[in-house]
XYZ file of C-alpha atoms in Angstrom:
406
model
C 78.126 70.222 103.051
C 78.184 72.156 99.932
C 78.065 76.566 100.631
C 74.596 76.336 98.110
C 73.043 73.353 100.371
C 74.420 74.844 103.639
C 72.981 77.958 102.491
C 69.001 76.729 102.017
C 68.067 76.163 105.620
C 65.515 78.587 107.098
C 67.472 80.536 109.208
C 68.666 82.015 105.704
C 64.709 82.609 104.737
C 64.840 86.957 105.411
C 68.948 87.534 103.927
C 68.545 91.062 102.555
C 71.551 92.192 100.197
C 75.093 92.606 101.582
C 76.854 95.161 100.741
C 74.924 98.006 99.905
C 76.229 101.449 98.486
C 76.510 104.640 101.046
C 74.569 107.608 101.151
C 76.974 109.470 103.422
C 80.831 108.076 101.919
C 81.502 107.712 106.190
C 78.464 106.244 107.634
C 76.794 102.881 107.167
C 73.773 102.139 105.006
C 70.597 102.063 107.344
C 70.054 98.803 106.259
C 73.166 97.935 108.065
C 71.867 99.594 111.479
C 68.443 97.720 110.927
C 70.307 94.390 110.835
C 72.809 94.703 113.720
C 69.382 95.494 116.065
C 68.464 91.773 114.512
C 70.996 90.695 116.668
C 75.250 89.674 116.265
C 75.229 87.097 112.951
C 72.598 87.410 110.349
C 71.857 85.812 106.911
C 72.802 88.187 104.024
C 72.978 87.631 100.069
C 75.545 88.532 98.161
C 76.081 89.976 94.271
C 75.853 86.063 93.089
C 72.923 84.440 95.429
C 75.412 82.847 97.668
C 73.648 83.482 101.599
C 76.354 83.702 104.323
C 76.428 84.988 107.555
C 77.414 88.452 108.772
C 78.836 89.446 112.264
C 77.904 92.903 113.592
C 78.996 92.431 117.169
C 82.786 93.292 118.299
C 83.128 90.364 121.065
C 81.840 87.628 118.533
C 83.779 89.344 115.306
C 87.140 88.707 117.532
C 85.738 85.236 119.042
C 85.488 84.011 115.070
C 88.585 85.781 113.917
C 90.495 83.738 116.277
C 88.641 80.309 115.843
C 91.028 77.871 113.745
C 87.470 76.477 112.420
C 87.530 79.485 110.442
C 89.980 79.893 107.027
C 90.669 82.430 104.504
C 91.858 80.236 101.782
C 90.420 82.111 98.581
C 91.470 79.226 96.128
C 88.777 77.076 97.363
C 85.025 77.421 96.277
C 83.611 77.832 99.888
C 85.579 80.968 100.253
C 82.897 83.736 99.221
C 83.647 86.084 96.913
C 82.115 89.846 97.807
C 81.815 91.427 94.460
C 82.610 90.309 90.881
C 85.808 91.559 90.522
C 87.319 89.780 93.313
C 85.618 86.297 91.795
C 88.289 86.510 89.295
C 91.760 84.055 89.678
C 93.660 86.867 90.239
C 91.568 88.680 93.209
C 91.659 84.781 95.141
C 95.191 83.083 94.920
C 97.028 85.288 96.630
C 99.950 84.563 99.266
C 99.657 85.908 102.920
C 96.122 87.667 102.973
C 94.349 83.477 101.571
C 95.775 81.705 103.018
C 95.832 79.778 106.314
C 98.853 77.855 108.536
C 101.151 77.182 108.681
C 101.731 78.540 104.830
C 100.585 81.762 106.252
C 102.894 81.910 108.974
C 105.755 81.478 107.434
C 105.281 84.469 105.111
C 103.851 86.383 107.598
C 106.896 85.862 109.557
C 109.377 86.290 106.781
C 107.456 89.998 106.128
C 106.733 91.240 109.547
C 110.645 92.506 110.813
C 109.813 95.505 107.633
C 106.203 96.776 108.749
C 107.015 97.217 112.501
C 106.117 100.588 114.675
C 110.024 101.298 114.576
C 110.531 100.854 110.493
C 107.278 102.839 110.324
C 108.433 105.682 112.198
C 112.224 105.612 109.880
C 109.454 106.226 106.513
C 108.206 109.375 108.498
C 110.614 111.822 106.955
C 109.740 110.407 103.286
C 106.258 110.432 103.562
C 106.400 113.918 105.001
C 108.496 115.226 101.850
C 105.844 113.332 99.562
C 102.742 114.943 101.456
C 104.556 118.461 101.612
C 105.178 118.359 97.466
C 101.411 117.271 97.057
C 100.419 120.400 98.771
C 103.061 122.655 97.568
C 101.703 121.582 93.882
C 97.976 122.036 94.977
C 98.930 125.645 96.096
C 100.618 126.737 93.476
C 98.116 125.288 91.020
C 95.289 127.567 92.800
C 91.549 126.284 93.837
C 90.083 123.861 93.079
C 91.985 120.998 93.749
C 90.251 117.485 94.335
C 91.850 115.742 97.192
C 91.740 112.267 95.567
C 93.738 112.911 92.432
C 95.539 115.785 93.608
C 96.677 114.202 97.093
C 95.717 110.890 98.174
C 96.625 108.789 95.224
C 99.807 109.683 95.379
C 100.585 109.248 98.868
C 100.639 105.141 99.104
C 101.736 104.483 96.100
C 105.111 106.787 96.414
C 105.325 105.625 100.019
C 105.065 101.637 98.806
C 107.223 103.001 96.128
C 110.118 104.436 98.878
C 109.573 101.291 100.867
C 110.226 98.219 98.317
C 112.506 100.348 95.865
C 110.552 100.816 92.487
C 110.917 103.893 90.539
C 108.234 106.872 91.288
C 107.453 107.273 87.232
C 105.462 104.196 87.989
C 102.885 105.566 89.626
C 100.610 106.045 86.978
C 100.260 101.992 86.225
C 100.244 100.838 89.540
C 97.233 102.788 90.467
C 95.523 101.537 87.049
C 96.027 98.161 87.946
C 95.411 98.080 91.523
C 91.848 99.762 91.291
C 91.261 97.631 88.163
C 91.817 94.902 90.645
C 90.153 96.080 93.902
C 87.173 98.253 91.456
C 86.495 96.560 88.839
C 83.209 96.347 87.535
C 83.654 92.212 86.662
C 85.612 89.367 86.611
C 86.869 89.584 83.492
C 88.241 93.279 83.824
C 89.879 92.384 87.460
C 91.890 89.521 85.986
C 92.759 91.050 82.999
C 94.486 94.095 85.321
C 96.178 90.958 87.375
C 97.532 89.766 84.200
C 99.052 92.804 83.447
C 100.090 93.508 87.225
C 101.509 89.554 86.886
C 103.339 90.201 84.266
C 104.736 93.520 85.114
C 106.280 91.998 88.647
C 107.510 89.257 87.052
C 109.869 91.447 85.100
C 110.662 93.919 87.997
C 111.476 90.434 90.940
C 113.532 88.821 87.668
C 115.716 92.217 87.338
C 115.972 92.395 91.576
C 116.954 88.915 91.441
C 120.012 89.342 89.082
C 121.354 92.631 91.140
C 119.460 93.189 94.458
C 118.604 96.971 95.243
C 118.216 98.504 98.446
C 114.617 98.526 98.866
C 112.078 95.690 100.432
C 111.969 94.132 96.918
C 115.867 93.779 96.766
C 115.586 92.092 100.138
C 113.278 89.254 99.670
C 115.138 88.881 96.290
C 118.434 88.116 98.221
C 116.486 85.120 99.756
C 115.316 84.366 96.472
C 119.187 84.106 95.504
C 119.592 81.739 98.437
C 117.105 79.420 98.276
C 114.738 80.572 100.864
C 112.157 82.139 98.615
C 111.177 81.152 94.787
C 110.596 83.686 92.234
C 106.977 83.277 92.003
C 105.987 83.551 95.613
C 107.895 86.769 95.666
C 105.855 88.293 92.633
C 102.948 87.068 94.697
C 103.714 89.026 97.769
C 104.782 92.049 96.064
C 102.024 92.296 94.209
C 99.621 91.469 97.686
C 101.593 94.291 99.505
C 101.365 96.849 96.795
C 97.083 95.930 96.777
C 96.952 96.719 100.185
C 99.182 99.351 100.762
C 97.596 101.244 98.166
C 94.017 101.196 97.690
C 93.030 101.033 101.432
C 95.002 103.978 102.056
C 94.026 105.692 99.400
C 90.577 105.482 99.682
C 90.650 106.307 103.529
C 92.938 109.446 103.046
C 90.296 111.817 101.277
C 87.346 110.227 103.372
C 88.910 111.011 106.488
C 89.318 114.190 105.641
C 85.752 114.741 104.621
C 84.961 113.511 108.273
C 86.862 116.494 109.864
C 85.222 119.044 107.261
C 81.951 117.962 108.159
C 82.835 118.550 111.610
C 84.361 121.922 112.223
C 84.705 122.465 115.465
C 86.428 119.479 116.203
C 88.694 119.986 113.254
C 89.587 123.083 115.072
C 90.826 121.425 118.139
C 92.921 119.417 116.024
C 94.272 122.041 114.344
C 95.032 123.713 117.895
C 96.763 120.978 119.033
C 94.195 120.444 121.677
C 94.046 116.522 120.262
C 96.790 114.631 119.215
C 97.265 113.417 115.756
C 97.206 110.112 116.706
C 93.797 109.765 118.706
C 92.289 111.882 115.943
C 93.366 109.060 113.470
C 92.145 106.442 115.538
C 88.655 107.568 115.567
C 88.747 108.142 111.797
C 89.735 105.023 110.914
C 86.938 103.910 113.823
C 84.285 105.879 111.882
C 85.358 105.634 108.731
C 86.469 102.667 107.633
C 86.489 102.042 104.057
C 85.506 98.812 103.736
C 82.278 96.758 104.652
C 84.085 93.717 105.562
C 86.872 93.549 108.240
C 87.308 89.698 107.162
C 85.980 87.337 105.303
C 86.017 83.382 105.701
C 84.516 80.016 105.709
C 83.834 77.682 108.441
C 86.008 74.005 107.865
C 83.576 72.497 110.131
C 80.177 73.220 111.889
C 80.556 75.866 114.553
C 77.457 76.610 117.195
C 77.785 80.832 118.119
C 74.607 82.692 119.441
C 72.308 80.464 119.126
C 72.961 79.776 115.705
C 74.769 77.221 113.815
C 77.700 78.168 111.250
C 77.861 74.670 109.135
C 80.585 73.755 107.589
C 81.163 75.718 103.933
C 79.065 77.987 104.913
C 80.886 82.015 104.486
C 81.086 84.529 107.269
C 81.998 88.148 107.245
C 82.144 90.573 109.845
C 81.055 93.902 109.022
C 84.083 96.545 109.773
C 81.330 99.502 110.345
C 79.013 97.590 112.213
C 81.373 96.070 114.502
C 83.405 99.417 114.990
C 79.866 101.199 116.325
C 78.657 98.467 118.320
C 77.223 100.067 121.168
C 78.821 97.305 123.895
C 82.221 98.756 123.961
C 81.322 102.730 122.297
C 79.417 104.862 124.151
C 77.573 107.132 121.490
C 78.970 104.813 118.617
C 77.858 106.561 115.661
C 78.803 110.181 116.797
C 81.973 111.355 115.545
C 84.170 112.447 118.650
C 87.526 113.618 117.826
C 89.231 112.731 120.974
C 88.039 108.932 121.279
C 90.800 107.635 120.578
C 89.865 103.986 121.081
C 91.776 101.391 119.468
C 88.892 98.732 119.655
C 87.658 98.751 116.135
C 88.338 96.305 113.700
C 89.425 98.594 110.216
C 92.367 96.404 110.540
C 91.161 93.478 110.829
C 91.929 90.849 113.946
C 93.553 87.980 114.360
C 96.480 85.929 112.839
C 95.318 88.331 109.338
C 95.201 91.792 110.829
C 96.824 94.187 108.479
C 101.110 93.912 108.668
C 100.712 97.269 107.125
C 98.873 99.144 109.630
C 101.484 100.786 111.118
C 102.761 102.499 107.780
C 98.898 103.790 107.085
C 98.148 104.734 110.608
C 102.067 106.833 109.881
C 100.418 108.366 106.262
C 97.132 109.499 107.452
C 98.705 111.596 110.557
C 101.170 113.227 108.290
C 98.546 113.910 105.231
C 95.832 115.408 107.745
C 98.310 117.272 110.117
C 100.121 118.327 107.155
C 97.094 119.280 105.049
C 95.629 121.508 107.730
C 97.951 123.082 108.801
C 99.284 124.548 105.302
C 95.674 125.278 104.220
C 93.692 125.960 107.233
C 90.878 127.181 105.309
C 90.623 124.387 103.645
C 87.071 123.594 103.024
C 84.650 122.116 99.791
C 83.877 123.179 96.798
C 80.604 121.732 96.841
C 77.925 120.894 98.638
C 78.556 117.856 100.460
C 75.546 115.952 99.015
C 77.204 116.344 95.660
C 80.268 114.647 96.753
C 79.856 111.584 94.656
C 80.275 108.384 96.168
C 81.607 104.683 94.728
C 79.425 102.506 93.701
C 79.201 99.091 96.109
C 82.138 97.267 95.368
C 85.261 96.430 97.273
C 86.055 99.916 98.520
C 83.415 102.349 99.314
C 84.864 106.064 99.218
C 84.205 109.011 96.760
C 85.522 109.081 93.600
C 86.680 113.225 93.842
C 86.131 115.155 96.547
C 86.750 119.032 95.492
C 87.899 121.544 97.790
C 89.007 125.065 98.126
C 90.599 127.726 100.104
């Protein structure tokens, strides 16, 4: 069954739009809270008509992420694409993130020995001297400073830099043609950054091939040399792990930090050491996660949850804030409370898919808020916090500047 014909049953009759833009950069549209009470799958439409199914619900979110009835292979049509940028070639047919086993696995395998807890821990020192130079140039530049293009930018992208070995006066291009990518307004503006991100790569694996550095890069291009690995699936994942390790990051950094501003006192017991870094963190990236989809996929052949039936083509996705504040495993899910500390949220996704990266960003948001508060403690903004502007509905939701003072 075709995702249009599997789509026209009446269960799909009341599918209101999915996603829809914030109010408040950290909390979910109330459209989102009205749907959840529906129940744990609903009908939604998306950007292009296409009707699929979103989860809300933690326990079924984890019981589909897990179901080998479900893939993420973006080259095929069933696969549903969220916005228009990510309809483009270059947002669909990538390695590792679309694709499903046992192509997957062995990438997955061949990746996950460098994005451990213990080779996230070595990074700490480098991340801490990138964070500490951020805020040693926001100080001496003097208020204001806006904590997106000031600090968080930076912090991924000269972390990925450290990590795979490519040369920090880079910067600049990467984060041009990763948000063109992950931001663009269309197709046609998405693809034409993967072209140049494509081509870019190409020239940077070909030169790593010929004399192997010491970074992550220089690695996989050793295996390259020997056979295990061909040129262009090692553009592919580079270009996959620089997506992910940047925008996500990037994006969460400054909204996080919003979070804590908006809640003083509890910043305060962070700041006093009363609450670890770490559970702080956790219930950021509970709260605030930064995109409105944990996962998307598409269900190879008809699968019978809650009462309802998922045929087969027909697209799921599981809502990342709606199944982080469902109220059977938080008590008090939307409240913001410091010293939660829960891991069970899905900002990382679950499954055979959930982020290799996580460790790394769960490593850069401890150091940029500990860091960040501790140097400025009267940090605070510079305007009113309904004139924060946030980013229009798209891939990543966030703020595009987020002003502050001291």
């Amino acid at each position: 069954m075709s995702p249009q014909s599997a789509a026209s049953s009446a269960e799909f009759a009341d599918a209101p739009p999915f996603p829809r833009r914030r109010v408040c950069p950290y909390e979910p549209p109330a459209a989102y809270t009205e749907l959840s009470e529906r129940g744990p799958i609903n009908p939604v439409t998306l950007w292009n008509g296409r009707q699929v199914w979103v989860v809300t619900s933690y326990a079924l979110g984890r019981a589909l992420l897990s179901d080998p009835r479900m893939s993420s292979d973006r080259s095929r049509d069933e696969y549903p694409s969220m916005a228009p940028n990510l309809s483009a070639e270059a947002a669909r047919k990538l390695v590792l993130v679309g694709m499903d086993p046992p192509e997957h696995d062995v990438h997955r395998r061949l990746l996950s020995p460098y994005f451990g807890l213990k080779q996230a821990r070595a990074m700490r020192p480098a991340v801490q001297a990138i964070v500490d130079e951020l805020v040693d140039d926001m100080l001496a530049k003097g208020p204001v400073a806006d904590l997106v293009a000031d600090f968080a930018l930076s912090i991924p992208s000269r972390t990925m830099f450290a990590l795979m070995g490519i040369p920090d006066d880079e910067a600049e291009f990467f984060e041009s043609v990763t948000s063109g990518i992950m931001q663009g307004a269309d197709a046609e503006g998405a693809q034409q950054a993967g072209a140049r991100f494509v081509a870019y790569l190409d020239q940077l694996v070909a030169a790593q091939e010929q004399a192997p550095g010491s970074g992550l890069i220089g690695e996989l291009a050793r295996l390259v040399v020997s056979g295990e690995l061909d040129h262009a699936e090692l553009v592919q994942i580079t270009m996959v792990l620089l997506i992910a390790g940047l925008e996500t990051t990037a994006s969460m950094i400054p909204v996080g930090a919003l979070v804590l501003l908006d809640h003083p006192a509890q910043l305060r017991g962070l700041q006093a050491g009363t609450v670890s870094l770490p559970v702080a963190v956790e219930e950021l990236l509970r709260l605030a996660a930064v995109t409105d989809f944990a996962a998307i996929r598409w269900a190879k052949e008809d699968i019978e949850v809650d009462g309802h039936r998922i045929a087969a083509g027909e697209g799921v996705v599981v809502s990342s804030p709606m199944v982080n504040r469902d109220s059977a495993v938080h008590d008090d899910p939307y409240a913001f409370r410091i010293d939660r500390g829960s891991r069970k949220h899905m900002t990382f996704g679950y499954g055979i898919h959930q982020c290799l990266g996580q460790n790394l960003a769960r490593l850069q948001l401890e150091v940029a808020y500990e860091t960040l508060f501790r140097r400025i403690p009267g940090l605070r903004l510079a305007v009113p916090a309904e004139r924060v502007t946030v980013r229009p509905v798209g891939t990543m939701q966030g703020v595009r500047e987020l002003p502050v003072t001291w």
